[in-house]
């Protein structure tokens, strides 16, 4: 089991990207690290850029 | 009708459009909160009302834009103008103002800390305030970038239309 999956939250709308779950709707498999999410991926809810996500403190 | 009266009615239509649009968004948001709270029935009431507000807003738009049917190219041009205003003027100005307000709040906080009898609650409120300002500043910057992309998408669509229509 992979560990230390992190979550990243969109600063505009609060959408959370969870590395453990990925985002299969956009072809991002579960377990995809944030660093491996394509740079041109945008928030599914509000369209903000990847750079406008912040890591969620645990 | 005088020009002043026409102008006033136009402004009222714009206010009504803004009000109905805001109500729509607010009710959708309230519906989301109600659903999260497990109250599906109330969520549905908000959604049904929100749908009606859209139709009200469309009525105002129809009068504001003239009752003639806009072509897809005209719609795209209006959308580009709107998004461009958002990313070149509105959000950059809001971001600058949030930044300025944050700096003012920071100075106020330092002043407060110098004063010996500083209410803990007050400092907490200032921190909270600072957090909101910082968040708003970042969010405005991000939104400006999103609206710029929207304008770009509309422009691409408009260009495609023009190619298609010759």
PDB file of C-alpha atoms in Angstrom:
ATOM      1  CA  UNK A   1       0.000   0.000   0.000  1.00  0.00           C
ATOM      2  CA  UNK A   2       1.393   3.350  -1.024  1.00  0.00           C
ATOM      3  CA  UNK A   3       1.666   5.854   1.752  1.00  0.00           C
ATOM      4  CA  UNK A   4       1.619   9.548   2.440  1.00  0.00           C
ATOM      5  CA  UNK A   5      -0.903  10.437  -0.184  1.00  0.00           C
ATOM      6  CA  UNK A   6      -1.614  14.126  -0.019  1.00  0.00           C
ATOM      7  CA  UNK A   7      -4.525  16.341  -0.850  1.00  0.00           C
ATOM      8  CA  UNK A   8      -4.416  19.609  -2.752  1.00  0.00           C
ATOM      9  CA  UNK A   9      -7.175  22.190  -2.510  1.00  0.00           C
ATOM     10  CA  UNK A  10      -8.209  24.680  -5.168  1.00  0.00           C
ATOM     11  CA  UNK A  11      -7.870  28.189  -3.729  1.00  0.00           C
ATOM     12  CA  UNK A  12     -10.818  29.429  -5.748  1.00  0.00           C
ATOM     13  CA  UNK A  13     -13.567  26.908  -5.042  1.00  0.00           C
ATOM     14  CA  UNK A  14     -12.209  24.464  -2.478  1.00  0.00           C
ATOM     15  CA  UNK A  15     -12.240  21.410  -4.752  1.00  0.00           C
ATOM     16  CA  UNK A  16      -9.836  18.821  -3.366  1.00  0.00           C
ATOM     17  CA  UNK A  17      -7.546  16.644  -5.442  1.00  0.00           C
ATOM     18  CA  UNK A  18      -6.710  13.513  -3.482  1.00  0.00           C
ATOM     19  CA  UNK A  19      -3.605  11.687  -4.726  1.00  0.00           C
ATOM     20  CA  UNK A  20      -5.023   8.415  -3.425  1.00  0.00           C
ATOM     21  CA  UNK A  21      -8.094   8.743  -5.630  1.00  0.00           C
ATOM     22  CA  UNK A  22      -6.671  10.606  -8.613  1.00  0.00           C
ATOM     23  CA  UNK A  23      -9.277  12.045 -10.970  1.00  0.00           C
ATOM     24  CA  UNK A  24     -10.337   9.292 -13.358  1.00  0.00           C
ATOM     25  CA  UNK A  25     -12.809  11.610 -15.161  1.00  0.00           C
ATOM     26  CA  UNK A  26      -9.769  13.335 -16.661  1.00  0.00           C
ATOM     27  CA  UNK A  27      -7.783  10.143 -17.067  1.00  0.00           C
ATOM     28  CA  UNK A  28      -5.740  10.673 -13.916  1.00  0.00           C
ATOM     29  CA  UNK A  29      -5.438   7.279 -12.248  1.00  0.00           C
ATOM     30  CA  UNK A  30      -5.813   6.691  -8.521  1.00  0.00           C
ATOM     31  CA  UNK A  31      -2.449   7.083  -6.832  1.00  0.00           C
ATOM     32  CA  UNK A  32      -1.190   9.769  -9.221  1.00  0.00           C
ATOM     33  CA  UNK A  33       1.096  12.133  -7.342  1.00  0.00           C
ATOM     34  CA  UNK A  34       0.416  15.827  -7.619  1.00  0.00           C
ATOM     35  CA  UNK A  35       3.758  16.301  -9.374  1.00  0.00           C
ATOM     36  CA  UNK A  36       2.621  13.867 -12.063  1.00  0.00           C
ATOM     37  CA  UNK A  37      -0.704  15.567 -12.704  1.00  0.00           C
ATOM     38  CA  UNK A  38      -0.386  17.299 -16.112  1.00  0.00           C
ATOM     39  CA  UNK A  39       0.555  20.984 -15.854  1.00  0.00           C
ATOM     40  CA  UNK A  40      -2.380  21.936 -18.061  1.00  0.00           C
ATOM     41  CA  UNK A  41      -4.906  20.110 -15.888  1.00  0.00           C
ATOM     42  CA  UNK A  42      -7.511  22.484 -14.464  1.00  0.00           C
ATOM     43  CA  UNK A  43      -9.920  22.311 -11.560  1.00  0.00           C
ATOM     44  CA  UNK A  44     -12.953  20.223 -12.636  1.00  0.00           C
ATOM     45  CA  UNK A  45     -15.336  22.499 -10.715  1.00  0.00           C
ATOM     46  CA  UNK A  46     -14.131  26.016 -11.446  1.00  0.00           C
ATOM     47  CA  UNK A  47     -11.422  25.868 -14.092  1.00  0.00           C
ATOM     48  CA  UNK A  48      -8.567  27.243 -11.995  1.00  0.00           C
ATOM     49  CA  UNK A  49      -5.038  26.211 -12.963  1.00  0.00           C
ATOM     50  CA  UNK A  50      -2.923  23.565 -11.238  1.00  0.00           C
ATOM     51  CA  UNK A  51      -0.730  26.374  -9.864  1.00  0.00           C
ATOM     52  CA  UNK A  52      -3.778  27.668  -7.985  1.00  0.00           C
ATOM     53  CA  UNK A  53      -3.981  24.591  -5.777  1.00  0.00           C
ATOM     54  CA  UNK A  54      -2.438  24.434  -2.323  1.00  0.00           C
ATOM     55  CA  UNK A  55      -1.483  21.408  -0.298  1.00  0.00           C
ATOM     56  CA  UNK A  56      -3.943  20.659   2.484  1.00  0.00           C
ATOM     57  CA  UNK A  57      -2.228  20.568   5.858  1.00  0.00           C
ATOM     58  CA  UNK A  58      -2.818  17.321   7.717  1.00  0.00           C
TER      59      UNK A  58
ATOM     60  CA  UNK B   1     -40.206  59.216 -21.725  1.00  0.00           C
ATOM     61  CA  UNK B   2     -37.186  61.426 -21.056  1.00  0.00           C
ATOM     62  CA  UNK B   3     -33.653  60.212 -21.623  1.00  0.00           C
ATOM     63  CA  UNK B   4     -33.072  60.329 -17.863  1.00  0.00           C
ATOM     64  CA  UNK B   5     -36.023  58.016 -17.249  1.00  0.00           C
ATOM     65  CA  UNK B   6     -34.836  55.613 -19.923  1.00  0.00           C
ATOM     66  CA  UNK B   7     -31.410  55.669 -18.341  1.00  0.00           C
ATOM     67  CA  UNK B   8     -32.873  54.975 -14.897  1.00  0.00           C
ATOM     68  CA  UNK B   9     -34.932  52.060 -16.160  1.00  0.00           C
ATOM     69  CA  UNK B  10     -31.875  50.667 -17.906  1.00  0.00           C
ATOM     70  CA  UNK B  11     -29.892  50.871 -14.662  1.00  0.00           C
ATOM     71  CA  UNK B  12     -32.774  49.229 -12.825  1.00  0.00           C
ATOM     72  CA  UNK B  13     -32.802  46.397 -15.352  1.00  0.00           C
ATOM     73  CA  UNK B  14     -29.071  45.946 -14.831  1.00  0.00           C
ATOM     74  CA  UNK B  15     -29.574  45.897 -11.046  1.00  0.00           C
ATOM     75  CA  UNK B  16     -32.428  43.403 -11.417  1.00  0.00           C
ATOM     76  CA  UNK B  17     -30.223  41.216 -13.629  1.00  0.00           C
ATOM     77  CA  UNK B  18     -27.448  41.328 -11.026  1.00  0.00           C
ATOM     78  CA  UNK B  19     -29.928  40.611  -8.209  1.00  0.00           C
ATOM     79  CA  UNK B  20     -31.569  37.643  -9.915  1.00  0.00           C
ATOM     80  CA  UNK B  21     -28.178  36.261 -10.942  1.00  0.00           C
ATOM     81  CA  UNK B  22     -26.938  36.526  -7.389  1.00  0.00           C
ATOM     82  CA  UNK B  23     -30.088  34.918  -6.014  1.00  0.00           C
ATOM     83  CA  UNK B  24     -29.639  32.027  -8.435  1.00  0.00           C
ATOM     84  CA  UNK B  25     -26.059  31.424  -7.311  1.00  0.00           C
ATOM     85  CA  UNK B  26     -26.938  31.880  -3.637  1.00  0.00           C
ATOM     86  CA  UNK B  27     -29.807  29.379  -3.797  1.00  0.00           C
ATOM     87  CA  UNK B  28     -27.643  26.851  -5.596  1.00  0.00           C
ATOM     88  CA  UNK B  29     -25.090  27.298  -2.836  1.00  0.00           C
ATOM     89  CA  UNK B  30     -27.765  26.989  -0.137  1.00  0.00           C
ATOM     90  CA  UNK B  31     -29.021  23.817  -1.844  1.00  0.00           C
ATOM     91  CA  UNK B  32     -25.504  22.395  -1.684  1.00  0.00           C
ATOM     92  CA  UNK B  33     -25.293  23.207   2.044  1.00  0.00           C
ATOM     93  CA  UNK B  34     -28.735  21.707   2.719  1.00  0.00           C
ATOM     94  CA  UNK B  35     -27.788  18.535   0.846  1.00  0.00           C
ATOM     95  CA  UNK B  36     -24.555  18.274   2.834  1.00  0.00           C
ATOM     96  CA  UNK B  37     -26.671  18.620   5.987  1.00  0.00           C
ATOM     97  CA  UNK B  38     -28.827  15.730   4.777  1.00  0.00           C
ATOM     98  CA  UNK B  39     -31.884  17.874   4.078  1.00  0.00           C
ATOM     99  CA  UNK B  40     -32.730  16.865   0.523  1.00  0.00           C
ATOM    100  CA  UNK B  41     -36.222  18.412   0.607  1.00  0.00           C
ATOM    101  CA  UNK B  42     -34.946  21.901   1.413  1.00  0.00           C
ATOM    102  CA  UNK B  43     -32.142  21.489  -1.129  1.00  0.00           C
ATOM    103  CA  UNK B  44     -34.778  20.783  -3.790  1.00  0.00           C
ATOM    104  CA  UNK B  45     -36.801  23.864  -2.824  1.00  0.00           C
ATOM    105  CA  UNK B  46     -33.716  26.026  -3.276  1.00  0.00           C
ATOM    106  CA  UNK B  47     -32.905  24.430  -6.624  1.00  0.00           C
ATOM    107  CA  UNK B  48     -36.438  24.908  -7.933  1.00  0.00           C
ATOM    108  CA  UNK B  49     -36.387  28.574  -6.928  1.00  0.00           C
ATOM    109  CA  UNK B  50     -32.914  29.020  -8.397  1.00  0.00           C
ATOM    110  CA  UNK B  51     -34.205  27.769 -11.762  1.00  0.00           C
ATOM    111  CA  UNK B  52     -36.934  30.400 -11.706  1.00  0.00           C
ATOM    112  CA  UNK B  53     -34.435  33.159 -10.986  1.00  0.00           C
ATOM    113  CA  UNK B  54     -32.601  32.194 -14.165  1.00  0.00           C
ATOM    114  CA  UNK B  55     -35.728  32.763 -16.206  1.00  0.00           C
ATOM    115  CA  UNK B  56     -36.308  36.124 -14.507  1.00  0.00           C
ATOM    116  CA  UNK B  57     -32.728  37.133 -15.320  1.00  0.00           C
ATOM    117  CA  UNK B  58     -33.179  36.076 -18.953  1.00  0.00           C
ATOM    118  CA  UNK B  59     -36.183  38.375 -19.179  1.00  0.00           C
ATOM    119  CA  UNK B  60     -34.075  41.318 -18.025  1.00  0.00           C
ATOM    120  CA  UNK B  61     -31.292  40.380 -20.435  1.00  0.00           C
ATOM    121  CA  UNK B  62     -33.741  40.256 -23.299  1.00  0.00           C
ATOM    122  CA  UNK B  63     -34.766  43.858 -22.627  1.00  0.00           C
ATOM    123  CA  UNK B  64     -31.205  45.040 -21.995  1.00  0.00           C
ATOM    124  CA  UNK B  65     -29.700  43.500 -25.107  1.00  0.00           C
ATOM    125  CA  UNK B  66     -32.580  44.438 -27.311  1.00  0.00           C
ATOM    126  CA  UNK B  67     -35.190  41.890 -28.186  1.00  0.00           C
ATOM    127  CA  UNK B  68     -33.539  40.973 -31.459  1.00  0.00           C
ATOM    128  CA  UNK B  69     -31.868  37.583 -31.516  1.00  0.00           C
ATOM    129  CA  UNK B  70     -28.134  37.792 -31.132  1.00  0.00           C
ATOM    130  CA  UNK B  71     -26.085  35.676 -33.505  1.00  0.00           C
ATOM    131  CA  UNK B  72     -23.587  33.174 -32.045  1.00  0.00           C
ATOM    132  CA  UNK B  73     -20.769  35.503 -33.164  1.00  0.00           C
ATOM    133  CA  UNK B  74     -22.371  38.447 -31.351  1.00  0.00           C
ATOM    134  CA  UNK B  75     -22.830  36.319 -28.218  1.00  0.00           C
ATOM    135  CA  UNK B  76     -19.145  35.344 -28.333  1.00  0.00           C
ATOM    136  CA  UNK B  77     -18.099  38.968 -28.818  1.00  0.00           C
ATOM    137  CA  UNK B  78     -20.144  40.061 -25.794  1.00  0.00           C
ATOM    138  CA  UNK B  79     -18.743  37.169 -23.755  1.00  0.00           C
ATOM    139  CA  UNK B  80     -15.168  38.090 -24.726  1.00  0.00           C
ATOM    140  CA  UNK B  81     -15.778  41.698 -23.708  1.00  0.00           C
ATOM    141  CA  UNK B  82     -17.197  40.565 -20.342  1.00  0.00           C
ATOM    142  CA  UNK B  83     -14.396  38.140 -19.527  1.00  0.00           C
ATOM    143  CA  UNK B  84     -11.759  40.612 -20.696  1.00  0.00           C
ATOM    144  CA  UNK B  85     -13.171  43.242 -18.340  1.00  0.00           C
ATOM    145  CA  UNK B  86     -12.966  40.679 -15.509  1.00  0.00           C
ATOM    146  CA  UNK B  87      -9.366  39.667 -16.074  1.00  0.00           C
ATOM    147  CA  UNK B  88      -7.906  43.030 -17.133  1.00  0.00           C
ATOM    148  CA  UNK B  89      -9.765  45.381 -14.786  1.00  0.00           C
ATOM    149  CA  UNK B  90     -12.070  43.912 -12.184  1.00  0.00           C
ATOM    150  CA  UNK B  91      -9.958  41.153 -10.637  1.00  0.00           C
ATOM    151  CA  UNK B  92      -6.596  42.969 -10.952  1.00  0.00           C
ATOM    152  CA  UNK B  93      -8.137  45.956  -9.136  1.00  0.00           C
ATOM    153  CA  UNK B  94      -9.744  43.741  -6.472  1.00  0.00           C
ATOM    154  CA  UNK B  95      -6.441  41.910  -5.983  1.00  0.00           C
ATOM    155  CA  UNK B  96      -4.526  45.191  -5.573  1.00  0.00           C
ATOM    156  CA  UNK B  97      -7.102  46.453  -3.100  1.00  0.00           C
ATOM    157  CA  UNK B  98      -7.031  43.228  -1.088  1.00  0.00           C
ATOM    158  CA  UNK B  99      -3.234  43.512  -1.016  1.00  0.00           C
ATOM    159  CA  UNK B 100      -3.462  47.144   0.156  1.00  0.00           C
ATOM    160  CA  UNK B 101      -6.083  46.288   2.773  1.00  0.00           C
ATOM    161  CA  UNK B 102      -3.916  43.407   3.969  1.00  0.00           C
ATOM    162  CA  UNK B 103      -0.959  45.765   4.399  1.00  0.00           C
ATOM    163  CA  UNK B 104      -3.145  48.193   6.354  1.00  0.00           C
ATOM    164  CA  UNK B 105      -4.422  45.389   8.544  1.00  0.00           C
ATOM    165  CA  UNK B 106      -0.840  44.241   9.157  1.00  0.00           C
ATOM    166  CA  UNK B 107       0.148  47.749  10.273  1.00  0.00           C
ATOM    167  CA  UNK B 108      -2.877  47.907  12.546  1.00  0.00           C
ATOM    168  CA  UNK B 109      -1.869  44.581  14.019  1.00  0.00           C
ATOM    169  CA  UNK B 110       1.663  45.807  14.752  1.00  0.00           C
ATOM    170  CA  UNK B 111       0.214  48.929  16.402  1.00  0.00           C
ATOM    171  CA  UNK B 112      -2.013  46.734  18.476  1.00  0.00           C
ATOM    172  CA  UNK B 113       0.855  44.532  19.546  1.00  0.00           C
ATOM    173  CA  UNK B 114       2.840  47.582  20.666  1.00  0.00           C
ATOM    174  CA  UNK B 115      -0.012  48.617  22.886  1.00  0.00           C
ATOM    175  CA  UNK B 116       0.308  46.735  26.134  1.00  0.00           C
ATOM    176  CA  UNK B 117      -3.313  46.014  26.785  1.00  0.00           C
ATOM    177  CA  UNK B 118      -4.084  44.046  23.696  1.00  0.00           C
ATOM    178  CA  UNK B 119      -7.291  42.092  23.737  1.00  0.00           C
ATOM    179  CA  UNK B 120      -6.633  38.526  22.740  1.00  0.00           C
ATOM    180  CA  UNK B 121      -9.938  38.327  20.916  1.00  0.00           C
ATOM    181  CA  UNK B 122      -9.095  41.415  18.921  1.00  0.00           C
ATOM    182  CA  UNK B 123      -5.775  39.986  17.788  1.00  0.00           C
ATOM    183  CA  UNK B 124      -7.516  36.804  16.811  1.00  0.00           C
ATOM    184  CA  UNK B 125     -10.024  38.784  14.767  1.00  0.00           C
ATOM    185  CA  UNK B 126      -7.159  40.581  13.039  1.00  0.00           C
ATOM    186  CA  UNK B 127      -5.478  37.285  12.190  1.00  0.00           C
ATOM    187  CA  UNK B 128      -8.749  35.998  10.866  1.00  0.00           C
ATOM    188  CA  UNK B 129      -9.205  39.155   8.888  1.00  0.00           C
ATOM    189  CA  UNK B 130      -5.693  38.919   7.460  1.00  0.00           C
ATOM    190  CA  UNK B 131      -6.352  35.335   6.451  1.00  0.00           C
ATOM    191  CA  UNK B 132      -9.477  36.309   4.564  1.00  0.00           C
ATOM    192  CA  UNK B 133      -7.722  39.205   2.834  1.00  0.00           C
ATOM    193  CA  UNK B 134      -4.813  37.000   1.807  1.00  0.00           C
ATOM    194  CA  UNK B 135      -7.181  34.344   0.527  1.00  0.00           C
ATOM    195  CA  UNK B 136      -9.253  36.912  -1.353  1.00  0.00           C
ATOM    196  CA  UNK B 137      -6.119  38.395  -2.896  1.00  0.00           C
ATOM    197  CA  UNK B 138      -4.959  34.984  -4.148  1.00  0.00           C
ATOM    198  CA  UNK B 139      -8.417  34.043  -5.303  1.00  0.00           C
ATOM    199  CA  UNK B 140      -8.861  37.248  -7.306  1.00  0.00           C
ATOM    200  CA  UNK B 141      -5.525  36.612  -9.030  1.00  0.00           C
ATOM    201  CA  UNK B 142      -6.549  33.040  -9.871  1.00  0.00           C
ATOM    202  CA  UNK B 143      -9.962  34.166 -11.110  1.00  0.00           C
ATOM    203  CA  UNK B 144      -8.369  36.755 -13.366  1.00  0.00           C
ATOM    204  CA  UNK B 145      -6.389  33.916 -14.974  1.00  0.00           C
ATOM    205  CA  UNK B 146      -9.512  31.744 -15.332  1.00  0.00           C
ATOM    206  CA  UNK B 147     -11.499  34.552 -16.960  1.00  0.00           C
ATOM    207  CA  UNK B 148      -8.590  35.206 -19.304  1.00  0.00           C
ATOM    208  CA  UNK B 149      -8.776  31.561 -20.381  1.00  0.00           C
ATOM    209  CA  UNK B 150     -12.551  31.828 -20.792  1.00  0.00           C
ATOM    210  CA  UNK B 151     -12.060  34.838 -23.046  1.00  0.00           C
ATOM    211  CA  UNK B 152      -9.478  32.811 -24.998  1.00  0.00           C
ATOM    212  CA  UNK B 153     -11.900  29.892 -25.405  1.00  0.00           C
ATOM    213  CA  UNK B 154     -14.643  32.214 -26.617  1.00  0.00           C
ATOM    214  CA  UNK B 155     -12.208  33.851 -29.027  1.00  0.00           C
ATOM    215  CA  UNK B 156     -11.213  30.436 -30.405  1.00  0.00           C
ATOM    216  CA  UNK B 157     -14.884  29.554 -30.823  1.00  0.00           C
ATOM    217  CA  UNK B 158     -15.554  32.878 -32.535  1.00  0.00           C
ATOM    218  CA  UNK B 159     -12.584  32.362 -34.868  1.00  0.00           C
ATOM    219  CA  UNK B 160     -13.832  28.866 -35.689  1.00  0.00           C
ATOM    220  CA  UNK B 161     -17.280  30.326 -36.455  1.00  0.00           C
ATOM    221  CA  UNK B 162     -15.774  32.943 -38.718  1.00  0.00           C
ATOM    222  CA  UNK B 163     -13.704  30.330 -40.566  1.00  0.00           C
ATOM    223  CA  UNK B 164     -16.783  28.164 -40.881  1.00  0.00           C
ATOM    224  CA  UNK B 165     -18.990  31.020 -42.104  1.00  0.00           C
ATOM    225  CA  UNK B 166     -16.261  32.294 -44.413  1.00  0.00           C
TER     226      UNK B 166
END
